[in-house]
PDB file of C-alpha atoms and ligand atoms in Angstrom:
ATOM      1  CA  MET G 200      44.489  26.217  15.363  1.00 87.00           C
ATOM      2  CA  GLN G 201      47.101  28.715  14.266  1.00 91.00           C
ATOM      3  CA  ARG G 202      47.760  32.201  15.563  1.00 92.00           C
ATOM      4  CA  VAL G 203      48.347  34.764  12.792  1.00 92.00           C
ATOM      5  CA  THR G 204      49.252  38.445  12.828  1.00 92.00           C
ATOM      6  CA  MET G 205      47.573  40.638  10.227  1.00 90.00           C
ATOM      7  CA  THR G 206      48.092  44.238   9.147  1.00 92.00           C
ATOM      8  CA  ILE G 207      44.869  46.048   8.254  1.00 92.00           C
ATOM      9  CA  ASP G 208      43.716  49.682   8.019  1.00 92.00           C
ATOM     10  CA  ASP G 209      42.312  51.411  11.112  1.00 93.00           C
ATOM     11  CA  SER G 210      38.965  51.759   9.351  1.00 94.00           C
ATOM     12  CA  GLN G 211      38.899  48.004   8.619  1.00 92.00           C
ATOM     13  CA  LEU G 212      39.652  47.240  12.265  1.00 94.00           C
ATOM     14  CA  ASP G 213      36.854  49.619  13.335  1.00 94.00           C
ATOM     15  CA  ALA G 214      34.514  47.872  10.912  1.00 94.00           C
ATOM     16  CA  LEU G 215      35.522  44.441  12.286  1.00 94.00           C
ATOM     17  CA  ASP G 216      35.016  45.556  15.909  1.00 94.00           C
ATOM     18  CA  ALA G 217      31.650  47.137  15.093  1.00 94.00           C
ATOM     19  CA  TYR G 218      30.571  43.953  13.294  1.00 92.00           C
ATOM     20  CA  ALA G 219      31.710  41.751  16.207  1.00 92.00           C
ATOM     21  CA  ASP G 220      29.897  44.003  18.745  1.00 92.00           C
ATOM     22  CA  ARG G 221      26.695  44.138  16.715  1.00 93.00           C
ATOM     23  CA  ARG G 222      26.577  40.371  16.307  1.00 91.00           C
ATOM     24  CA  GLY G 223      27.697  39.649  19.861  1.00 92.00           C
ATOM     25  CA  TYR G 224      30.923  37.771  19.091  1.00 91.00           C
ATOM     26  CA  PRO G 225      33.061  37.310  22.233  1.00 91.00           C
ATOM     27  CA  SER G 226      36.286  38.137  20.325  1.00 91.00           C
ATOM     28  CA  ARG G 227      37.688  39.384  17.007  1.00 91.00           C
ATOM     29  CA  SER G 228      39.004  35.866  16.357  1.00 91.00           C
ATOM     30  CA  GLU G 229      35.516  34.383  16.629  1.00 91.00           C
ATOM     31  CA  ALA G 230      34.154  37.032  14.253  1.00 91.00           C
ATOM     32  CA  MET G 231      37.002  36.459  11.757  1.00 92.00           C
ATOM     33  CA  ARG G 232      36.466  32.672  11.817  1.00 91.00           C
ATOM     34  CA  ASP G 233      32.817  33.156  10.836  1.00 90.00           C
ATOM     35  CA  ILE G 234      33.693  35.705   8.153  1.00 90.00           C
ATOM     36  CA  LEU G 235      36.203  33.223   6.694  1.00 89.00           C
ATOM     37  CA  ALA G 236      33.670  30.376   6.923  1.00 85.00           C
ATOM     38  CA  GLY G 237      31.339  32.530   4.800  1.00 83.00           C
ATOM     39  CA  MET G 238      34.123  32.987   2.263  1.00 83.00           C
ATOM     40  CA  GLN G 239      34.711  29.208   2.182  1.00 81.00           C
ATOM     41  CA  MET G 240      31.002  28.677   1.552  1.00 78.00           C
ATOM     42  CA  ALA G 241      31.102  31.098  -1.368  1.00 77.00           C
ATOM     43  CA  GLU G 242      34.150  29.314  -2.797  1.00 77.00           C
ATOM     44  CA  THR G 243      32.488  25.905  -2.463  1.00 75.00           C
ATOM     45  CA  ASP G 244      29.394  27.300  -4.116  1.00 72.00           C
ATOM     46  CA  ALA G 245      31.557  28.120  -7.135  1.00 78.00           C
ATOM     47  CA  ASP G 246      32.770  24.500  -7.555  1.00 87.00           C
ATOM     48  CA  PRO G 247      29.955  22.357  -8.995  1.00 90.00           C
ATOM     49  CA  ASP G 248      31.682  19.068  -8.104  1.00 92.00           C
ATOM     50  CA  ALA G 249      32.330  19.929  -4.439  1.00 91.00           C
ATOM     51  CA  ALA G 250      30.509  17.832  -1.831  1.00 94.00           C
ATOM     52  CA  CYS G 251      28.104  19.792   0.305  1.00 94.00           C
ATOM     53  CA  ILE G 252      25.258  19.655   2.743  1.00 95.00           C
ATOM     54  CA  ALA G 253      22.557  22.244   2.184  1.00 95.00           C
ATOM     55  CA  THR G 254      19.225  23.516   3.380  1.00 96.00           C
ATOM     56  CA  LEU G 255      16.536  24.593   0.957  1.00 96.00           C
ATOM     57  CA  SER G 256      13.699  26.589   2.502  1.00 97.00           C
ATOM     58  CA  TYR G 257      10.632  28.068   0.855  1.00 95.00           C
ATOM     59  CA  LEU G 258       7.095  29.217   1.456  1.00 95.00           C
ATOM     60  CA  PHE G 259       4.297  28.016  -0.766  1.00 93.00           C
ATOM     61  CA  ASP G 260       0.551  28.187  -1.062  1.00 91.00           C
ATOM     62  CA  HIS G 261      -0.739  24.672  -0.543  1.00 86.00           C
ATOM     63  CA  GLU G 262      -3.984  25.593  -2.305  1.00 85.00           C
ATOM     64  CA  ALA G 263      -2.152  26.627  -5.491  1.00 85.00           C
ATOM     65  CA  ARG G 264      -3.319  24.329  -8.223  1.00 80.00           C
ATOM     66  CA  ASP G 265      -1.385  21.067  -8.295  1.00 88.00           C
ATOM     67  CA  LEU G 266       1.609  22.609  -6.442  1.00 88.00           C
ATOM     68  CA  SER G 267       1.812  20.169  -3.498  1.00 87.00           C
ATOM     69  CA  ARG G 268       1.783  17.263  -5.949  1.00 88.00           C
ATOM     70  CA  ARG G 269       4.484  18.878  -8.130  1.00 88.00           C
ATOM     71  CA  LEU G 270       6.714  19.578  -5.096  1.00 89.00           C
ATOM     72  CA  THR G 271       6.361  15.995  -3.895  1.00 88.00           C
ATOM     73  CA  ALA G 272       7.197  14.739  -7.397  1.00 89.00           C
ATOM     74  CA  GLU G 273      10.398  16.852  -7.435  1.00 88.00           C
ATOM     75  CA  ALA G 274      11.368  15.558  -3.976  1.00 87.00           C
ATOM     76  CA  HIS G 275      10.972  11.973  -5.187  1.00 90.00           C
ATOM     77  CA  ARG G 276      12.843  12.691  -8.419  1.00 89.00           C
ATOM     78  CA  HIS G 277      15.790  13.861  -6.249  1.00 88.00           C
ATOM     79  CA  HIS G 278      15.265  11.337  -3.415  1.00 88.00           C
ATOM     80  CA  HIS G 279      18.978  10.438  -3.362  1.00 92.00           C
ATOM     81  CA  LEU G 280      19.736  14.047  -2.283  1.00 95.00           C
ATOM     82  CA  ALA G 281      16.946  14.803   0.181  1.00 93.00           C
ATOM     83  CA  LEU G 282      17.803  13.596   3.686  1.00 94.00           C
ATOM     84  CA  SER G 283      14.863  15.100   5.541  1.00 93.00           C
ATOM     85  CA  THR G 284      11.989  17.534   5.081  1.00 93.00           C
ATOM     86  CA  LEU G 285      10.321  19.697   7.713  1.00 95.00           C
ATOM     87  CA  HIS G 286       6.830  20.957   6.926  1.00 94.00           C
ATOM     88  CA  VAL G 287       5.156  23.730   8.951  1.00 96.00           C
ATOM     89  CA  HIS G 288       1.576  24.903   8.369  1.00 95.00           C
ATOM     90  CA  VAL G 289       2.263  28.653   8.706  1.00 95.00           C
ATOM     91  CA  SER G 290      -1.213  30.030   8.102  1.00 95.00           C
ATOM     92  CA  HIS G 291      -4.508  29.047   6.508  1.00 93.00           C
ATOM     93  CA  ASP G 292      -2.916  29.217   3.036  1.00 91.00           C
ATOM     94  CA  ASP G 293       0.854  29.083   3.517  1.00 93.00           C
ATOM     95  CA  CYS G 294       3.243  26.249   4.245  1.00 94.00           C
ATOM     96  CA  LEU G 295       6.972  26.414   5.007  1.00 96.00           C
ATOM     97  CA  GLU G 296       9.223  23.539   3.969  1.00 95.00           C
ATOM     98  CA  VAL G 297      12.891  23.097   4.880  1.00 96.00           C
ATOM     99  CA  VAL G 298      14.664  20.310   2.995  1.00 95.00           C
ATOM    100  CA  VAL G 299      18.118  19.078   4.064  1.00 96.00           C
ATOM    101  CA  LEU G 300      20.146  17.988   1.037  1.00 96.00           C
ATOM    102  CA  ARG G 301      23.446  16.194   0.610  1.00 97.00           C
ATOM    103  CA  GLY G 302      25.292  15.762  -2.688  1.00 96.00           C
ATOM    104  CA  SER G 303      27.424  17.732  -5.124  1.00 95.00           C
ATOM    105  CA  VAL G 304      26.858  21.476  -5.388  1.00 93.00           C
ATOM    106  CA  ALA G 305      25.585  20.980  -8.973  1.00 94.00           C
ATOM    107  CA  GLU G 306      23.029  18.332  -7.941  1.00 94.00           C
ATOM    108  CA  VAL G 307      21.822  20.346  -4.970  1.00 94.00           C
ATOM    109  CA  ARG G 308      21.485  23.497  -7.082  1.00 93.00           C
ATOM    110  CA  ALA G 309      19.548  21.603  -9.771  1.00 93.00           C
ATOM    111  CA  MET G 310      17.041  20.382  -7.182  1.00 93.00           C
ATOM    112  CA  ALA G 311      16.750  23.858  -5.655  1.00 93.00           C
ATOM    113  CA  ASP G 312      16.065  25.346  -9.094  1.00 92.00           C
ATOM    114  CA  ALA G 313      13.447  22.690  -9.832  1.00 91.00           C
ATOM    115  CA  ILE G 314      11.610  23.550  -6.590  1.00 91.00           C
ATOM    116  CA  LEU G 315      12.084  27.324  -6.423  1.00 91.00           C
ATOM    117  CA  THR G 316      10.940  27.962 -10.004  1.00 89.00           C
ATOM    118  CA  GLN G 317       7.555  26.276  -9.428  1.00 88.00           C
ATOM    119  CA  LYS G 318       4.659  28.717  -9.710  1.00 87.00           C
ATOM    120  CA  GLY G 319       3.345  29.415  -6.196  1.00 89.00           C
ATOM    121  CA  VAL G 320       6.701  28.918  -4.402  1.00 92.00           C
ATOM    122  CA  ARG G 321       7.861  32.126  -2.686  1.00 89.00           C
ATOM    123  CA  MET G 322      10.899  33.457  -0.831  1.00 90.00           C
ATOM    124  CA  GLY G 323      12.995  30.384  -1.460  1.00 93.00           C
ATOM    125  CA  ARG G 324      16.584  30.212  -0.359  1.00 93.00           C
ATOM    126  CA  LEU G 325      19.365  27.635  -0.743  1.00 94.00           C
ATOM    127  CA  HIS G 326      22.152  27.603   1.851  1.00 92.00           C
ATOM    128  CA  VAL G 327      25.147  25.517   0.751  1.00 91.00           C
ATOM    129  CA  MET G 328      27.750  24.397   3.309  1.00 90.00           C
ATOM    130  CA  PRO G 329      30.994  22.702   2.231  1.00 88.00           C
ATOM    131  CA  LEU G 330      31.873  19.208   3.411  1.00 88.00           C
ATOM    132  CA  PRO G 331      35.516  18.203   3.812  1.00 80.00           C
TER     133      PRO G 331
HETATM  134 NI1   NI Z 504       1.107  22.849   5.347  1.00 59.68          NI
END
């Protein structure tokens, strides 16, 4: 690790301290490391060829016509990306799935789009994390 000295406005420092307090970070450095990690994630997300690991989570209605079969078909079509899937029966109608993916950002995004655009899939979210 490196120690750096930065010059920022008082209002920016107040904002950083308020953020660190609110989230419960033990120090400004810890808060800054996470802020920078978020920036790295955004940068990786912009490079379609970058290697990543990702989680794709979504709610869906398992009674929706043909949806479970279509989701399984998409998972098999992208089997080289999907490392593991967690399925939770949330309520009488709803299921939550969390799929862990590994591949290029472009491949992972394509699978996420194929799943999240299915009729009956709700509140989907892809979280991409860069790999060195
Ligand atoms: Ni279920």
